[in-house]
Amino acid sequence: MTFTSRSAAPALVHYQVRAQNLHAHLFGITLTIAQPTADQMVSLPTWIAGSYLIREFSRHLQYLRAHQGKASVSITQRDKCTWQIHCEAGKPLVLSYEVYAFDCSVRTAWLDTQRGFFNGTSVCLRVHGHEDCAHALNLCNDDLPSDWQVATALTPQKTTGKGFGIYLAATYDELVDSPVEMGALWRGSFTAGGIEHQFVVAGATASFDGARLLADTQAICEAEISFWHGPPTPGKARTGAQQPPHRHYLFMLSAVDNGYGGLEHRHSTALICKRADLPRLGQSKTLAASDGYTTLLGLISHEYFHTWNVKRLRPAEFTLYDYSQENYTELLWFFEGFTSYFDDLLLRRATLVDDTTYLALLNKTINGVLQTPGRKVQSVAQASLDAWVKYYRQDENSVNATISYYTKGALVALCLDLSLRQTGKTSLDAVMRTLWQRCLGGPMTQSDLAAALLELSGESFEQRLAQWVHGTDDLPLQELLQAQGVTYAEDPAPLVEQLGLRVTEHRGIQVKSVLRDGAAEQAGMAAGDEWLGIEVGSDKAAQAWRLTKLSDLPLYLGPMKSFKALLARDQRLLTRTVALPESVRSVKLSAGSPPLVTAWLSGQIH
Ligand SMILES: [Zn+2]
């Protein structure tokens, strides 16, 4: 089969992807390299951009074969993900292989009778030396259910009405940055900022209110395009610097019983949400959105914001991705943290949540950070560099040894925004726009951020960045929030925080983590313990109770501040004496001065 691209040069690398066996979850791939080098090298990436963990996608690649004409060609595997094909130069080389696709996350690939999904990083071998050539992807619909359609941000070259056929990518980077969704999809579209946006949903029920999701997503997109490029001029199309950097965009959402996640791409995003979090027909439009739906809108807002912040404006270290190993940067607190600050804030700007809901979301982030002992151990810059071995490999000690560059990074953004607003001159919105222009929507460093902060505020932020980003002291949240009209109160913390525990409560209480210097640690409880019961009172008045959920503890404890915990560890029964501390508090935010809070949240500068 021959292919021609819209550009003059034919694609030199062609992939044909078939759903080979839905029940076995196998994609069958035929890769044709028009002009191989002698002993051509090919490899599969070890990671996918946006998710900083070595995932070894090659572990699901099997049955690799090579031919030139009718002759089979021998292959030598060079390492875990690289193969050398002992072919002749310049004569079309055909590789065939299978990829097992049974991970329902947004990071790899999935195939069953309901849907197919893949990232090129899981399915498309990289042809060394040909990365900058045009790549063609032929999606076959042999034997697939007749109601299946395709959604992808790749450029269609020759496709059917349902989207099967040939797509083009200018480079390998573009190919693997454009995931493909297949199935019986719900489809909708809208225009925002003069750009066509497509939305597809897999797995929705008949009660799904697609019109509401489209309208709310459109409001988010308009708010974000205005954030980066200024508000639209009524009656005029956006031109020049007012135009967003993308010409089209695709949201691909998979609704499942239980799941959550998203991955950003230059012209699309792949999302997962709980089916129950989708908006439903018949729900009142005037009621506040459910918590679950607010979470979904926050995810949509987050991934769309990445269209600018990380997919274009990006760490200098990500100028060219190395697919074979970890790509380190200290800047994820900026790219993930600042995106996390603006994702909810832009829901408020788009009037999808009110001030009270926004403050509640912020409140949760603040308490999450303050209840993480690891914030005293690791800075957000270190957390970023260590993402590959810590953030993406969480264990029982993570809460004591690490801090999330998402949540603390969002609070660094908050502190910068409120500090800038105190000058009365500018805000973090303006800093982001200045950075975008200064770095031409491309690679940036922390120095670029420092320069933009100085330029707009007239103040140096070097020392504050050093403390907040590279230090482990707590951020000046109370002082800055109070100056912005927010009441910052402290209440007694929930019981689980007073105990210093993270638990799961499924058929009894399982201890997941014991927080550093907390009551549970001092009592000698450990991750992995099963907490069976408690004994309260002294000697003759002592009572023992079975405990299956922590919320029952006050029932048995009353005003007592100490008790014995009965634990099971490695089949031994242990008793530990727990003394509840007096002073564990959690933060409670409210709008003390509503006009000041509204000014900040609606984007005005006072
Ligand atoms: Zn993100």
XYZ file of C-alpha atoms and ligand atoms in Angstrom:
607
model
C 0.000 0.000 0.000
C 1.288 3.484 -0.760
C 0.463 6.674 1.001
C 0.753 10.280 0.021
C 0.616 13.199 2.387
C -0.909 16.622 1.875
C 2.614 17.999 1.757
C 4.773 17.174 -1.243
C 6.948 14.602 0.562
C 5.428 11.147 1.063
C 5.328 9.795 4.606
C 8.349 7.573 5.029
C 7.021 5.828 8.117
C 3.577 4.190 7.986
C 1.758 2.375 10.762
C -1.295 0.253 10.144
C -3.146 -0.428 13.392
C -5.811 -3.144 13.574
C -7.930 -4.247 16.492
C -6.597 -7.771 16.055
C -8.454 -9.503 18.863
C -10.902 -7.650 21.100
C -11.197 -10.514 23.577
C -7.433 -10.929 23.846
C -6.958 -7.112 23.993
C -4.439 -7.162 21.160
C -3.692 -4.469 18.625
C -1.884 -5.751 15.524
C 0.567 -3.272 14.002
C 2.265 -3.291 10.622
C 5.017 -0.709 10.350
C 6.411 0.073 6.905
C 9.654 2.037 6.686
C 10.062 3.206 3.084
C 13.784 3.938 3.266
C 15.429 2.161 6.201
C 19.089 2.474 6.998
C 21.165 -0.698 7.006
C 20.642 -2.413 10.388
C 17.795 -0.026 11.192
C 17.198 0.644 14.907
C 13.674 0.951 16.321
C 12.506 1.415 19.897
C 9.432 1.997 22.005
C 9.412 4.940 24.474
C 9.895 4.155 28.170
C 7.602 7.003 29.330
C 4.865 9.322 28.106
C 5.141 13.106 28.374
C 3.065 14.528 31.228
C 3.386 11.428 33.415
C 6.825 11.256 34.970
C 7.485 7.571 35.510
C 9.454 4.998 33.533
C 6.645 2.691 32.433
C 8.499 0.347 30.056
C 5.751 0.264 27.413
C 7.744 -2.412 25.572
C 6.679 -4.975 28.163
C 3.406 -5.241 26.239
C 4.993 -5.504 22.776
C 5.285 -9.044 21.423
C 5.788 -11.167 18.332
C 8.026 -8.696 16.456
C 8.810 -9.859 12.914
C 10.569 -8.159 9.968
C 10.430 -8.607 6.181
C 11.912 -7.012 3.084
C 9.897 -8.159 0.110
C 9.214 -11.837 0.730
C 12.403 -12.401 2.700
C 12.301 -12.406 6.444
C 14.906 -10.255 8.156
C 16.663 -11.145 11.400
C 16.289 -8.975 14.496
C 18.571 -8.463 17.490
C 17.101 -7.028 20.665
C 19.598 -4.465 22.005
C 17.976 -3.561 25.305
C 14.586 -3.608 27.053
C 12.965 -1.441 24.386
C 15.305 -1.282 21.361
C 15.675 -3.622 18.412
C 18.154 -3.686 15.540
C 16.691 -4.928 12.282
C 19.389 -6.489 10.068
C 17.919 -5.128 6.859
C 19.336 -3.713 3.641
C 19.372 0.058 3.301
C 16.848 1.841 1.096
C 14.537 -1.103 0.463
C 11.069 -0.984 2.086
C 11.129 -2.730 5.450
C 7.945 -4.122 6.977
C 7.744 -4.846 10.713
C 4.787 -6.543 12.331
C 4.052 -6.918 16.026
C 1.298 -7.074 18.613
C 0.596 -4.801 21.563
C -1.374 -6.031 24.562
C -3.797 -3.240 25.529
C -5.603 -3.697 28.825
C -4.805 -0.646 30.976
C -7.791 1.659 31.276
C -5.667 4.700 32.290
C -5.023 7.625 29.931
C -1.314 6.713 29.732
C -1.141 3.512 27.708
C -3.625 1.501 25.661
C -6.944 -0.335 25.995
C -8.931 -2.651 23.758
C -12.089 -4.624 24.442
C -15.553 -5.011 22.960
C -16.627 -1.587 24.284
C -13.793 0.672 23.179
C -10.244 1.025 21.958
C -7.747 3.657 23.034
C -4.047 4.108 22.540
C -1.178 6.518 22.852
C 1.470 6.252 20.154
C 4.045 5.740 22.911
C 2.490 2.318 23.579
C 1.838 1.274 19.992
C 4.179 3.047 17.542
C 7.825 1.998 17.416
C 10.159 4.956 16.933
C 12.246 4.603 13.766
C 15.635 6.020 14.703
C 16.811 8.757 12.371
C 13.326 9.195 10.878
C 11.744 11.077 13.803
C 11.393 14.317 11.870
C 9.775 12.728 8.806
C 6.037 12.687 8.192
C 4.383 9.695 9.907
C 1.174 8.104 8.593
C -1.249 6.155 10.773
C -3.823 3.905 9.113
C -6.644 2.897 11.482
C -8.433 -0.208 10.160
C -12.009 -1.072 11.022
C -11.869 -4.764 10.001
C -14.345 -6.770 12.085
C -15.108 -3.908 14.466
C -18.685 -3.239 15.621
C -20.468 -1.128 12.999
C -21.246 1.700 15.454
C -17.581 2.349 16.270
C -16.099 5.706 15.354
C -12.660 7.284 15.709
C -11.596 10.464 17.514
C -8.056 11.848 17.322
C -6.417 15.242 16.878
C -4.190 13.890 14.098
C -4.712 15.377 10.626
C -7.053 13.173 8.570
C -5.731 12.431 5.106
C -8.120 9.841 3.736
C -10.787 8.743 6.191
C -14.314 7.347 6.211
C -17.302 9.175 7.710
C -16.661 7.305 10.939
C -13.041 8.362 10.992
C -11.277 5.123 10.042
C -8.486 5.447 7.482
C -5.272 7.389 7.183
C -4.054 10.213 9.405
C -0.823 12.186 9.237
C 1.604 13.553 11.802
C 4.436 15.890 10.809
C 6.869 14.158 13.204
C 7.110 11.243 15.624
C 6.614 13.734 18.501
C 3.297 14.826 17.011
C 2.236 11.222 16.402
C 2.797 10.143 20.015
C 1.233 13.365 21.332
C -2.072 12.521 19.613
C -3.914 9.636 21.317
C -6.673 7.775 19.483
C -10.105 6.893 20.881
C -12.408 4.349 19.174
C -15.852 3.072 20.059
C -19.534 3.966 20.081
C -18.881 7.562 21.098
C -21.117 10.417 22.150
C -19.964 13.438 20.117
C -20.472 17.164 20.452
C -18.723 20.330 19.343
C -18.557 24.051 20.048
C -16.548 27.099 19.078
C -14.415 28.990 21.591
C -12.016 31.804 20.718
C -12.919 31.210 17.077
C -11.647 27.617 17.272
C -13.562 24.401 16.707
C -13.545 22.152 19.774
C -14.742 18.543 19.610
C -15.847 16.563 22.654
C -16.291 12.787 22.638
C -17.462 10.646 25.545
C -17.175 6.868 25.838
C -19.176 4.923 28.391
C -21.902 7.488 29.170
C -25.371 6.324 30.194
C -28.643 7.468 28.591
C -29.090 10.028 31.385
C -25.943 11.966 30.364
C -26.634 15.669 29.744
C -24.175 16.293 26.915
C -25.507 19.779 26.173
C -24.674 20.929 29.703
C -21.155 19.470 29.586
C -20.555 21.194 26.224
C -21.844 24.566 27.453
C -19.766 24.445 30.633
C -16.628 23.287 28.795
C -17.125 26.097 26.268
C -17.266 28.605 29.139
C -13.992 27.193 30.516
C -12.291 27.372 27.105
C -13.436 30.964 26.542
C -12.190 31.949 30.009
C -8.788 30.339 29.404
C -8.338 31.804 25.914
C -9.183 35.241 27.381
C -6.779 34.586 30.255
C -3.834 34.027 27.900
C -4.771 36.302 24.993
C -7.070 38.976 26.408
C -10.865 39.298 26.138
C -12.422 39.156 22.669
C -13.342 42.326 20.821
C -17.117 42.154 20.181
C -17.884 41.449 16.549
C -14.236 40.916 15.616
C -12.343 37.687 15.010
C -9.200 37.130 17.067
C -6.003 37.887 15.133
C -2.265 38.030 15.872
C -1.340 37.756 19.557
C -5.042 37.533 20.456
C -5.223 34.155 18.728
C -4.671 30.964 20.691
C -1.782 28.764 19.563
C -3.963 25.796 18.555
C -6.186 25.641 15.462
C -8.448 22.834 16.719
C -8.902 20.861 19.946
C -10.355 17.524 21.036
C -11.564 16.377 24.477
C -11.716 12.561 24.828
C -13.499 11.490 28.009
C -13.887 7.902 29.153
C -16.628 7.508 31.780
C -16.106 4.487 34.033
C -17.518 3.156 37.280
C -14.586 4.379 39.314
C -11.656 6.331 37.927
C -10.144 9.763 37.580
C -7.321 11.255 35.570
C -6.226 13.259 32.592
C -3.257 13.681 30.318
C -2.514 16.808 28.342
C -1.529 16.997 24.671
C -0.927 19.881 22.278
C -4.254 19.553 20.465
C -6.207 17.224 22.707
C -6.607 15.678 26.115
C -7.559 12.206 27.304
C -9.710 12.205 30.453
C -11.268 9.623 32.784
C -14.092 10.330 35.194
C -16.655 8.485 37.240
C -19.822 7.852 35.280
C -21.778 9.195 38.253
C -19.934 12.541 37.991
C -21.331 13.329 34.524
C -24.154 15.894 34.450
C -27.579 14.285 34.107
C -30.679 15.175 32.118
C -33.396 16.614 34.310
C -31.018 18.048 36.905
C -31.750 21.651 37.661
C -29.450 24.042 35.833
C -29.741 26.541 38.651
C -28.572 24.185 41.379
C -24.911 24.238 42.263
C -23.089 21.498 40.387
C -22.452 18.314 42.370
C -19.039 17.931 43.982
C -18.265 15.193 41.478
C -19.230 17.357 38.498
C -17.188 20.263 39.899
C -14.229 17.869 40.104
C -14.751 16.892 36.456
C -14.945 20.552 35.364
C -11.754 21.214 37.370
C -10.050 18.372 35.485
C -11.211 19.759 32.125
C -9.991 23.217 33.150
C -6.640 21.792 34.287
C -5.878 19.828 31.132
C -6.993 22.647 28.821
C -4.751 25.119 30.700
C -1.841 22.779 29.915
C -2.409 23.575 26.208
C -0.371 26.686 27.041
C 1.357 25.763 30.297
C 3.618 22.734 29.701
C 2.715 21.723 26.161
C 4.058 24.983 24.683
C 5.461 27.151 27.498
C 7.555 24.340 28.989
C 10.690 23.561 30.995
C 13.848 24.271 28.987
C 14.777 20.640 29.757
C 11.735 19.503 27.742
C 12.768 21.332 24.561
C 13.382 17.909 23.015
C 12.033 14.825 24.758
C 14.321 11.860 25.275
C 11.953 8.892 25.105
C 14.569 6.437 26.357
C 15.036 7.718 29.910
C 13.909 10.117 32.651
C 13.710 13.791 31.598
C 14.431 15.773 34.751
C 13.210 19.272 35.598
C 12.881 21.235 38.853
C 9.940 23.186 37.447
C 6.913 20.901 37.868
C 5.793 23.105 40.800
C 5.303 25.771 38.128
C 3.834 23.664 35.326
C 1.615 21.437 37.482
C 1.264 23.653 40.568
C 0.372 26.887 38.771
C -1.965 24.944 36.475
C -3.615 23.548 39.622
C -4.004 27.071 41.041
C -5.630 28.387 37.891
C -7.819 25.340 37.116
C -10.316 26.044 39.923
C -9.823 29.816 39.752
C -10.855 29.761 36.089
C -14.009 27.800 36.991
C -14.836 30.778 39.203
C -13.960 33.233 36.401
C -16.239 31.274 34.074
C -18.941 31.623 36.796
C -19.290 27.832 37.070
C -18.607 27.990 40.822
C -19.198 30.824 43.301
C -16.806 32.432 45.799
C -17.898 30.101 48.608
C -17.286 26.953 46.558
C -13.925 28.281 45.397
C -12.824 29.014 48.964
C -13.921 25.506 49.996
C -11.754 23.986 47.228
C -8.797 26.153 48.282
C -9.427 25.258 51.926
C -9.082 21.565 51.057
C -5.772 22.167 49.281
C -4.381 24.161 52.226
C -5.323 21.525 54.797
C -3.950 18.796 52.552
C -0.546 20.500 52.467
C -0.516 21.409 56.179
C -1.389 17.819 57.107
C 1.576 16.454 55.137
C 4.697 16.142 57.341
C 6.806 15.666 54.182
C 6.455 19.411 53.496
C 9.169 19.888 56.145
C 11.448 17.390 54.397
C 11.193 18.146 50.697
C 10.905 21.405 48.741
C 8.657 21.577 45.679
C 11.734 21.951 43.451
C 13.120 18.692 44.893
C 9.701 17.061 44.595
C 9.725 17.931 40.909
C 13.145 16.428 40.256
C 12.195 13.349 42.294
C 8.798 12.864 40.621
C 10.142 9.812 38.773
C 10.914 7.881 41.956
C 8.691 9.535 44.562
C 5.493 11.276 43.377
C 4.696 8.492 40.915
C 5.775 5.742 43.316
C 3.819 6.538 46.450
C 4.097 4.265 49.448
C 3.287 4.374 53.160
C 6.190 6.761 53.824
C 5.366 9.259 51.040
C 3.312 11.484 53.341
C 6.323 11.782 55.681
C 9.024 12.251 53.069
C 7.481 14.113 50.140
C 5.266 17.047 49.246
C 3.065 17.284 46.168
C 4.287 19.812 43.589
C 0.621 20.028 42.527
C -0.839 21.176 45.834
C 2.054 23.099 47.364
C 2.872 24.431 43.878
C -0.709 25.755 43.707
C -0.199 27.488 47.071
C 3.073 29.035 45.850
C 1.034 30.446 42.945
C -1.583 31.708 45.418
C 1.094 33.437 47.526
C 2.626 35.049 44.446
C -0.784 36.170 43.166
C -1.805 37.714 46.496
C 1.629 39.354 46.930
C 1.397 40.876 43.449
C -2.143 42.082 44.130
C -0.913 43.811 47.299
C 1.274 46.038 45.117
C -1.952 47.296 43.520
C -0.267 47.080 40.121
C -0.525 43.586 38.791
C -1.475 39.943 39.309
C -0.238 36.471 38.476
C -2.517 36.507 35.399
C -0.388 39.288 33.925
C 2.829 37.476 34.878
C 1.677 34.351 33.023
C 0.844 36.398 29.917
C 4.208 38.176 30.110
C 6.001 34.843 30.412
C 4.121 33.518 27.413
C 5.254 36.499 25.339
C 8.778 36.618 26.764
C 9.405 32.911 26.050
C 7.500 32.986 22.741
C 5.279 30.189 24.011
C 8.310 27.908 24.307
C 11.016 26.734 26.727
C 11.431 28.704 29.985
C 13.454 28.690 33.206
C 12.878 29.931 36.761
C 14.924 33.037 35.832
C 12.293 33.938 33.237
C 9.619 33.810 35.946
C 11.736 35.937 38.303
C 12.302 38.477 35.520
C 8.573 38.682 34.712
C 7.711 39.157 38.398
C 10.257 41.990 38.704
C 9.188 43.632 35.468
C 5.510 43.795 36.385
C 5.657 44.490 40.126
C 8.864 46.535 40.391
C 9.897 44.195 43.247
C 12.389 41.367 43.324
C 10.813 37.997 44.179
C 14.138 36.111 44.160
C 14.233 35.667 47.925
C 10.597 34.619 48.147
C 11.042 32.103 45.322
C 14.106 30.726 47.097
C 12.116 30.252 50.324
C 8.813 29.088 48.889
C 10.113 26.898 46.061
C 13.496 25.720 47.309
C 12.788 25.814 51.059
C 10.623 23.822 53.439
C 9.244 26.532 55.739
C 5.482 26.996 55.682
C 4.134 29.587 53.235
C 2.756 32.913 54.580
C -0.803 31.884 53.716
C -2.540 33.380 56.733
C -1.050 36.849 56.349
C -1.622 37.020 52.580
C -5.167 35.630 52.648
C -6.203 37.953 55.476
C -4.887 40.938 53.502
C -7.173 39.809 50.653
C -10.282 39.796 52.857
C -10.297 36.079 53.724
C -10.950 35.035 57.325
C -8.370 32.414 58.252
C -9.663 30.559 61.329
C -8.395 27.392 62.952
C -10.699 24.644 64.209
C -9.893 21.397 65.984
C -8.772 18.980 63.266
C -10.820 15.892 62.365
C -10.078 12.865 64.544
C -7.980 11.088 61.932
C -5.675 14.133 61.821
C -5.439 14.250 65.601
C -4.400 10.614 65.558
C -1.861 11.256 62.789
C -3.078 8.426 60.588
C -4.108 7.585 57.066
C -6.448 4.579 56.998
C -8.794 2.673 54.734
C -12.044 1.397 56.157
C -13.076 -1.624 54.152
C -14.006 -4.576 56.363
C -12.240 -3.020 59.335
C -9.633 -0.320 59.743
C -6.351 -0.810 57.900
C -3.512 1.589 58.734
C -2.035 2.937 55.489
C 0.367 5.554 56.842
C 1.480 6.788 60.241
C 2.300 10.509 60.215
C 5.624 11.743 61.546
C 5.538 12.842 65.203
C 1.795 12.184 65.489
C -0.105 10.403 68.279
C -0.234 7.082 66.387
C 3.525 7.104 65.772
C 4.219 7.886 69.419
C 1.919 5.018 70.442
C 3.796 2.604 68.158
C 1.217 1.973 65.447
C 2.592 1.043 62.023
C 1.496 0.986 58.400
C -0.056 -2.390 57.688
C -1.583 -2.769 61.152
C -5.195 -3.800 61.336
C -6.897 -1.785 64.063
C -9.316 -4.215 65.677
C -10.689 -2.458 68.724
C -10.159 -0.206 71.721
C -10.149 -0.431 75.489
C -11.225 2.623 77.452
C -11.440 3.442 81.156
C -9.358 2.092 84.001
C -9.278 -1.324 85.657
C -12.759 -2.202 86.966
C -14.588 0.321 84.777
C -12.657 -0.657 81.644
C -14.640 -1.468 78.532
C -13.406 -3.070 75.327
C -15.049 -2.449 71.974
C -14.637 -3.777 68.467
C -13.876 -0.853 66.126
C -14.642 -1.040 62.389
C -14.676 2.640 61.504
C -12.890 5.609 63.036
C -16.055 7.679 63.194
C -17.225 5.319 66.004
C -14.277 6.248 68.216
C -15.901 9.326 69.890
C -18.910 7.141 70.763
C -16.751 4.911 72.941
C -14.199 7.519 74.016
C -16.393 10.408 75.146
C -14.213 13.123 76.706
C -11.335 10.700 77.442
C -8.064 11.643 75.802
C -6.329 8.312 76.091
C -7.187 4.703 75.261
C -5.629 1.394 74.367
C -5.686 0.302 70.729
C -5.850 -3.403 69.935
C -3.952 -4.145 66.733
C -3.107 -7.131 64.559
C 0.341 -7.175 62.930
C 1.739 -10.244 61.190
C -0.950 -12.319 62.963
C 0.202 -11.190 66.443
C -2.189 -9.205 68.640
C -0.689 -6.039 70.111
C -1.943 -3.409 72.519
C -0.754 0.173 72.232
C -1.630 3.133 74.444
C -2.703 6.170 72.439
C -2.818 9.695 73.891
C -4.721 12.233 71.803
C -2.907 15.560 71.468
C -4.576 18.832 72.417
C -3.332 21.034 69.658
C -3.939 19.570 66.188
C -5.882 22.177 64.234
C -7.141 22.547 60.695
C -7.728 25.724 58.725
C -11.176 27.118 57.955
C -11.443 29.839 55.319
C -14.382 32.164 54.782
C -14.972 35.457 53.035
C -14.430 38.053 55.788
C -14.629 40.933 53.342
C -16.706 39.667 50.392
C -15.918 42.620 48.051
C -12.150 42.074 48.432
C -12.514 38.325 47.905
C -14.761 38.807 44.864
C -12.323 41.328 43.358
C -9.498 38.766 43.579
C -11.556 35.796 42.361
C -13.099 37.695 39.457
C -9.683 38.908 38.326
C -9.863 42.606 39.222
C -6.897 44.446 40.706
C -7.415 46.912 43.545
Zn -1.425 18.614 35.089
